[in-house]
């Protein structure tokens, strides 16, 4: 039996503690024409305590802004460059020189995502993936940075042919020999990890008759028992991760580590997108952050830390597809939170939290509230203690991109008087709040507003209850 001195025992316990802690990062997508500058984004990340991000390219302005920030970044070689990267190491040599060595190590590039969801790329680039990964790695070795920069590739969960029950997880047979095994062999040989994009939202939206919303959102639920091994799952997210672990084991690579390179929940969606909404997005992401930063691993691998990148930093107004695609952001382009969740372990202990994982912003009614409300009705009003600059910025957002009906507070209209910033902001905030079905944290505006339970009334202006 081994014995430990007190110092060595302390070190061992410290290492075990680190081994069981997960990490939260954010995907910084930029398919939009209204985003803040990269320098502003870096400051936003710092204020939120975010120290890991993932990009979809190697944009010079972004990587320059990240220099000296101590924010670790995953960069990407896009799908359209896979064929060149696969065919010529001279291409990857040049790419690494221009896109990595120009910025590293002042910009903390920790990994390179070679392609993105290549198996579902309509341009059929799968055959180029592993050769491209090998050439990128060879270039990193050539320039002496392969030990500190990992090479991987994000895989969609659709690469699995079976994901239920988790213990029966398996890759699609047509992918196994041509690409899955060679890729996993490369990851194992280089000490890297598999990146997987996991979205319980998609599974829930397609199977609302069989999947509990609480199970998808990490809320209290009876759980799902795997009939093959008896493991009980309390969240769809963990069940999906373990399906990937089972698939890795089935092809002989059960010791390859994994990171969740994308996961998230949209705050808006089309009518046929079941579950999309701000309440559910706050619940999913808020509870996920808590789960990752305060919990252990999954039922199948309880000692493996959960490394997760949320999708995404901003709503991106130029993304194609359904409404949900443009509404995965944690922040609006004006840097206002879409809903209020914390992203750090320290923040989890600050203030009350609800079962959906978001901070409560409900406070007592202000003085202008004169009229008793109907049971269950709530309104949103300006926080009179907020700085005027913050109120004005929030008012501009609500009446602009936020889509609030601000016609009644225009000069000469019914709610123009009293002509004060607080009164006008309150009307605009409430319009936004009601239009968004009084969703959680749609009355926050970074502390410039709060919810009241009595009908506010300024002069003769009555605030609408709903739209």
PDB file of C-alpha atoms in Angstrom, residues 60-222:
ATOM      1  CA  UNK A  60      -6.594  38.919 -38.505  1.00  0.00           C
ATOM      2  CA  UNK A  61      -8.539  41.637 -36.694  1.00  0.00           C
ATOM      3  CA  UNK A  62      -9.915  39.170 -34.164  1.00  0.00           C
ATOM      4  CA  UNK A  63      -6.612  37.421 -33.503  1.00  0.00           C
ATOM      5  CA  UNK A  64      -4.839  40.777 -33.147  1.00  0.00           C
ATOM      6  CA  UNK A  65      -7.476  42.000 -30.674  1.00  0.00           C
ATOM      7  CA  UNK A  66      -6.977  38.834 -28.613  1.00  0.00           C
ATOM      8  CA  UNK A  67      -3.233  39.428 -28.319  1.00  0.00           C
ATOM      9  CA  UNK A  68      -2.216  39.714 -24.675  1.00  0.00           C
ATOM     10  CA  UNK A  69      -5.768  39.127 -23.457  1.00  0.00           C
ATOM     11  CA  UNK A  70      -5.075  35.743 -21.811  1.00  0.00           C
ATOM     12  CA  UNK A  71      -8.138  34.394 -23.626  1.00  0.00           C
ATOM     13  CA  UNK A  72      -7.419  30.999 -25.185  1.00  0.00           C
ATOM     14  CA  UNK A  73      -8.731  30.569 -28.702  1.00  0.00           C
ATOM     15  CA  UNK A  74      -9.508  27.721 -31.064  1.00  0.00           C
ATOM     16  CA  UNK A  75      -9.126  28.775 -34.693  1.00  0.00           C
ATOM     17  CA  UNK A  76     -10.374  27.033 -37.816  1.00  0.00           C
ATOM     18  CA  UNK A  77      -9.241  26.016 -41.251  1.00  0.00           C
ATOM     19  CA  UNK A  78     -12.533  26.186 -43.213  1.00  0.00           C
ATOM     20  CA  UNK A  79     -14.007  23.361 -45.290  1.00  0.00           C
ATOM     21  CA  UNK A  80     -13.300  25.114 -48.580  1.00  0.00           C
ATOM     22  CA  UNK A  81      -9.549  24.868 -47.883  1.00  0.00           C
ATOM     23  CA  UNK A  82      -9.527  21.174 -46.979  1.00  0.00           C
ATOM     24  CA  UNK A  83      -8.624  19.914 -50.445  1.00  0.00           C
ATOM     25  CA  UNK A  84      -5.600  22.217 -50.698  1.00  0.00           C
ATOM     26  CA  UNK A  85      -4.527  21.335 -47.157  1.00  0.00           C
ATOM     27  CA  UNK A  86      -4.855  17.626 -47.913  1.00  0.00           C
ATOM     28  CA  UNK A  87      -2.904  17.699 -51.142  1.00  0.00           C
ATOM     29  CA  UNK A  88       0.107  19.871 -50.255  1.00  0.00           C
ATOM     30  CA  UNK A  89       2.010  20.328 -47.044  1.00  0.00           C
ATOM     31  CA  UNK A  90       3.441  23.448 -48.633  1.00  0.00           C
ATOM     32  CA  UNK A  91      -0.088  24.858 -48.370  1.00  0.00           C
ATOM     33  CA  UNK A  92      -0.373  24.060 -44.652  1.00  0.00           C
ATOM     34  CA  UNK A  93       3.169  25.334 -44.051  1.00  0.00           C
ATOM     35  CA  UNK A  94       2.151  28.667 -45.519  1.00  0.00           C
ATOM     36  CA  UNK A  95      -1.205  28.616 -43.724  1.00  0.00           C
ATOM     37  CA  UNK A  96       0.402  27.945 -40.350  1.00  0.00           C
ATOM     38  CA  UNK A  97       2.993  30.674 -40.914  1.00  0.00           C
ATOM     39  CA  UNK A  98       0.364  33.257 -41.876  1.00  0.00           C
ATOM     40  CA  UNK A  99      -2.493  32.300 -39.570  1.00  0.00           C
ATOM     41  CA  UNK A 100      -0.807  30.841 -36.489  1.00  0.00           C
ATOM     42  CA  UNK A 101       2.813  31.940 -36.106  1.00  0.00           C
ATOM     43  CA  UNK A 102       1.981  35.568 -36.934  1.00  0.00           C
ATOM     44  CA  UNK A 103      -0.062  35.785 -33.716  1.00  0.00           C
ATOM     45  CA  UNK A 104       1.144  32.981 -31.463  1.00  0.00           C
ATOM     46  CA  UNK A 105       2.080  32.998 -28.570  1.00  0.00           C
ATOM     47  CA  UNK A 106       0.870  36.533 -27.732  1.00  0.00           C
ATOM     48  CA  UNK A 107      -2.517  35.325 -28.896  1.00  0.00           C
ATOM     49  CA  UNK A 108      -3.106  32.086 -26.999  1.00  0.00           C
ATOM     50  CA  UNK A 109      -4.050  29.740 -29.828  1.00  0.00           C
ATOM     51  CA  UNK A 110      -4.721  26.395 -28.145  1.00  0.00           C
ATOM     52  CA  UNK A 111      -6.133  24.338 -30.996  1.00  0.00           C
ATOM     53  CA  UNK A 112      -7.000  24.244 -34.680  1.00  0.00           C
ATOM     54  CA  UNK A 113     -10.348  22.939 -35.882  1.00  0.00           C
ATOM     55  CA  UNK A 114      -9.683  21.478 -39.323  1.00  0.00           C
ATOM     56  CA  UNK A 115     -13.015  21.821 -41.107  1.00  0.00           C
ATOM     57  CA  UNK A 116     -16.421  21.888 -39.449  1.00  0.00           C
ATOM     58  CA  UNK A 117     -19.013  19.093 -39.556  1.00  0.00           C
ATOM     59  CA  UNK A 118     -17.259  17.797 -42.662  1.00  0.00           C
ATOM     60  CA  UNK A 119     -19.345  14.609 -42.869  1.00  0.00           C
ATOM     61  CA  UNK A 120     -22.462  16.660 -43.654  1.00  0.00           C
ATOM     62  CA  UNK A 121     -20.702  19.149 -45.921  1.00  0.00           C
ATOM     63  CA  UNK A 122     -22.727  19.222 -49.173  1.00  0.00           C
ATOM     64  CA  UNK A 123     -19.477  19.665 -51.114  1.00  0.00           C
ATOM     65  CA  UNK A 124     -18.372  16.166 -50.082  1.00  0.00           C
ATOM     66  CA  UNK A 125     -15.042  17.051 -48.501  1.00  0.00           C
ATOM     67  CA  UNK A 126     -14.883  14.053 -46.153  1.00  0.00           C
ATOM     68  CA  UNK A 127     -12.064  12.331 -48.080  1.00  0.00           C
ATOM     69  CA  UNK A 128      -9.813  15.358 -47.522  1.00  0.00           C
ATOM     70  CA  UNK A 129     -10.288  15.573 -43.754  1.00  0.00           C
ATOM     71  CA  UNK A 130      -7.688  13.256 -42.260  1.00  0.00           C
ATOM     72  CA  UNK A 131      -4.945  14.075 -44.805  1.00  0.00           C
ATOM     73  CA  UNK A 132      -5.562  17.774 -44.102  1.00  0.00           C
ATOM     74  CA  UNK A 133      -5.357  17.199 -40.337  1.00  0.00           C
ATOM     75  CA  UNK A 134      -2.077  15.301 -40.776  1.00  0.00           C
ATOM     76  CA  UNK A 135      -0.561  18.041 -42.922  1.00  0.00           C
ATOM     77  CA  UNK A 136      -1.584  20.784 -40.492  1.00  0.00           C
ATOM     78  CA  UNK A 137      -0.017  18.812 -37.657  1.00  0.00           C
ATOM     79  CA  UNK A 138       3.147  18.193 -39.668  1.00  0.00           C
ATOM     80  CA  UNK A 139       3.446  21.930 -40.250  1.00  0.00           C
ATOM     81  CA  UNK A 140       3.027  22.607 -36.522  1.00  0.00           C
ATOM     82  CA  UNK A 141       5.796  20.077 -35.841  1.00  0.00           C
ATOM     83  CA  UNK A 142       7.999  21.730 -38.460  1.00  0.00           C
ATOM     84  CA  UNK A 143       7.714  25.083 -36.698  1.00  0.00           C
ATOM     85  CA  UNK A 144       8.031  23.681 -33.179  1.00  0.00           C
ATOM     86  CA  UNK A 145       4.539  24.408 -31.826  1.00  0.00           C
ATOM     87  CA  UNK A 146       2.826  21.004 -32.095  1.00  0.00           C
ATOM     88  CA  UNK A 147       3.208  20.335 -28.370  1.00  0.00           C
ATOM     89  CA  UNK A 148       1.076  23.315 -27.400  1.00  0.00           C
ATOM     90  CA  UNK A 149      -1.451  23.537 -30.256  1.00  0.00           C
ATOM     91  CA  UNK A 150      -3.813  20.606 -30.763  1.00  0.00           C
ATOM     92  CA  UNK A 151      -5.395  19.592 -34.070  1.00  0.00           C
ATOM     93  CA  UNK A 152      -8.951  18.252 -34.215  1.00  0.00           C
ATOM     94  CA  UNK A 153     -12.185  18.571 -36.210  1.00  0.00           C
ATOM     95  CA  UNK A 154     -15.758  19.227 -34.986  1.00  0.00           C
ATOM     96  CA  UNK A 155     -18.101  16.345 -35.783  1.00  0.00           C
ATOM     97  CA  UNK A 156     -21.892  16.632 -35.830  1.00  0.00           C
ATOM     98  CA  UNK A 157     -23.824  14.195 -33.649  1.00  0.00           C
ATOM     99  CA  UNK A 158     -25.401  12.941 -36.876  1.00  0.00           C
ATOM    100  CA  UNK A 159     -22.149  11.004 -37.415  1.00  0.00           C
ATOM    101  CA  UNK A 160     -23.738   8.459 -35.085  1.00  0.00           C
ATOM    102  CA  UNK A 161     -25.896   5.812 -36.666  1.00  0.00           C
ATOM    103  CA  UNK A 162     -27.422   5.028 -33.268  1.00  0.00           C
ATOM    104  CA  UNK A 163     -27.554   7.125 -30.113  1.00  0.00           C
ATOM    105  CA  UNK A 164     -30.246   5.433 -28.002  1.00  0.00           C
ATOM    106  CA  UNK A 165     -29.798   3.945 -25.564  1.00  0.00           C
ATOM    107  CA  UNK A 166     -26.485   5.599 -24.861  1.00  0.00           C
ATOM    108  CA  UNK A 167     -24.693   2.306 -24.331  1.00  0.00           C
ATOM    109  CA  UNK A 168     -25.596   1.298 -27.910  1.00  0.00           C
ATOM    110  CA  UNK A 169     -24.050   4.410 -29.439  1.00  0.00           C
ATOM    111  CA  UNK A 170     -22.325   3.699 -32.748  1.00  0.00           C
ATOM    112  CA  UNK A 171     -20.953   5.576 -35.726  1.00  0.00           C
ATOM    113  CA  UNK A 172     -22.574   5.272 -39.137  1.00  0.00           C
ATOM    114  CA  UNK A 173     -21.075   2.149 -40.745  1.00  0.00           C
ATOM    115  CA  UNK A 174     -20.140   3.936 -43.984  1.00  0.00           C
ATOM    116  CA  UNK A 175     -17.940   6.389 -42.044  1.00  0.00           C
ATOM    117  CA  UNK A 176     -16.083   3.984 -39.791  1.00  0.00           C
ATOM    118  CA  UNK A 177     -13.336   2.580 -42.014  1.00  0.00           C
ATOM    119  CA  UNK A 178     -12.861   5.486 -44.474  1.00  0.00           C
ATOM    120  CA  UNK A 179     -12.600   8.318 -41.947  1.00  0.00           C
ATOM    121  CA  UNK A 180     -13.627   7.656 -38.314  1.00  0.00           C
ATOM    122  CA  UNK A 181     -10.896   5.151 -37.463  1.00  0.00           C
ATOM    123  CA  UNK A 182      -8.123   7.047 -39.298  1.00  0.00           C
ATOM    124  CA  UNK A 183      -9.168  10.304 -37.593  1.00  0.00           C
ATOM    125  CA  UNK A 184      -9.325   8.727 -34.131  1.00  0.00           C
ATOM    126  CA  UNK A 185      -5.968   7.060 -34.700  1.00  0.00           C
ATOM    127  CA  UNK A 186      -4.503  10.455 -35.559  1.00  0.00           C
ATOM    128  CA  UNK A 187      -6.061  12.064 -32.465  1.00  0.00           C
ATOM    129  CA  UNK A 188      -4.678   9.313 -30.238  1.00  0.00           C
ATOM    130  CA  UNK A 189      -1.199   9.471 -31.731  1.00  0.00           C
ATOM    131  CA  UNK A 190      -0.999  13.249 -31.340  1.00  0.00           C
ATOM    132  CA  UNK A 191      -2.552  13.392 -27.866  1.00  0.00           C
ATOM    133  CA  UNK A 192      -5.509  15.389 -29.127  1.00  0.00           C
ATOM    134  CA  UNK A 193      -9.243  15.029 -28.556  1.00  0.00           C
ATOM    135  CA  UNK A 194     -12.445  14.624 -30.538  1.00  0.00           C
ATOM    136  CA  UNK A 195     -14.629  17.704 -30.998  1.00  0.00           C
ATOM    137  CA  UNK A 196     -18.376  16.982 -31.106  1.00  0.00           C
ATOM    138  CA  UNK A 197     -21.293  19.357 -31.716  1.00  0.00           C
ATOM    139  CA  UNK A 198     -24.206  18.315 -29.491  1.00  0.00           C
ATOM    140  CA  UNK A 199     -27.649  19.965 -29.577  1.00  0.00           C
ATOM    141  CA  UNK A 200     -30.381  18.439 -27.382  1.00  0.00           C
ATOM    142  CA  UNK A 201     -32.665  21.114 -28.858  1.00  0.00           C
ATOM    143  CA  UNK A 202     -32.769  19.308 -32.204  1.00  0.00           C
ATOM    144  CA  UNK A 203     -33.595  15.951 -30.608  1.00  0.00           C
ATOM    145  CA  UNK A 204     -36.295  17.501 -28.421  1.00  0.00           C
ATOM    146  CA  UNK A 205     -37.882  19.512 -31.263  1.00  0.00           C
ATOM    147  CA  UNK A 206     -38.131  16.359 -33.394  1.00  0.00           C
ATOM    148  CA  UNK A 207     -39.411  14.127 -30.585  1.00  0.00           C
ATOM    149  CA  UNK A 208     -41.598  16.191 -28.260  1.00  0.00           C
ATOM    150  CA  UNK A 209     -43.900  13.214 -27.815  1.00  0.00           C
ATOM    151  CA  UNK A 210     -41.169  11.056 -26.298  1.00  0.00           C
ATOM    152  CA  UNK A 211     -38.563  13.454 -24.838  1.00  0.00           C
ATOM    153  CA  UNK A 212     -39.396  15.463 -21.722  1.00  0.00           C
ATOM    154  CA  UNK A 213     -38.602  19.175 -21.924  1.00  0.00           C
ATOM    155  CA  UNK A 214     -37.322  19.069 -18.346  1.00  0.00           C
ATOM    156  CA  UNK A 215     -34.959  16.251 -19.373  1.00  0.00           C
ATOM    157  CA  UNK A 216     -33.663  18.378 -22.252  1.00  0.00           C
ATOM    158  CA  UNK A 217     -33.208  21.472 -20.046  1.00  0.00           C
ATOM    159  CA  UNK A 218     -31.390  19.883 -17.069  1.00  0.00           C
ATOM    160  CA  UNK A 219     -34.425  20.478 -14.865  1.00  0.00           C
ATOM    161  CA  UNK A 220     -35.717  18.088 -12.212  1.00  0.00           C
ATOM    162  CA  UNK A 221     -37.016  14.912 -13.838  1.00  0.00           C
ATOM    163  CA  UNK A 222     -37.334  11.202 -13.130  1.00  0.00           C
TER     164      UNK A 222
END
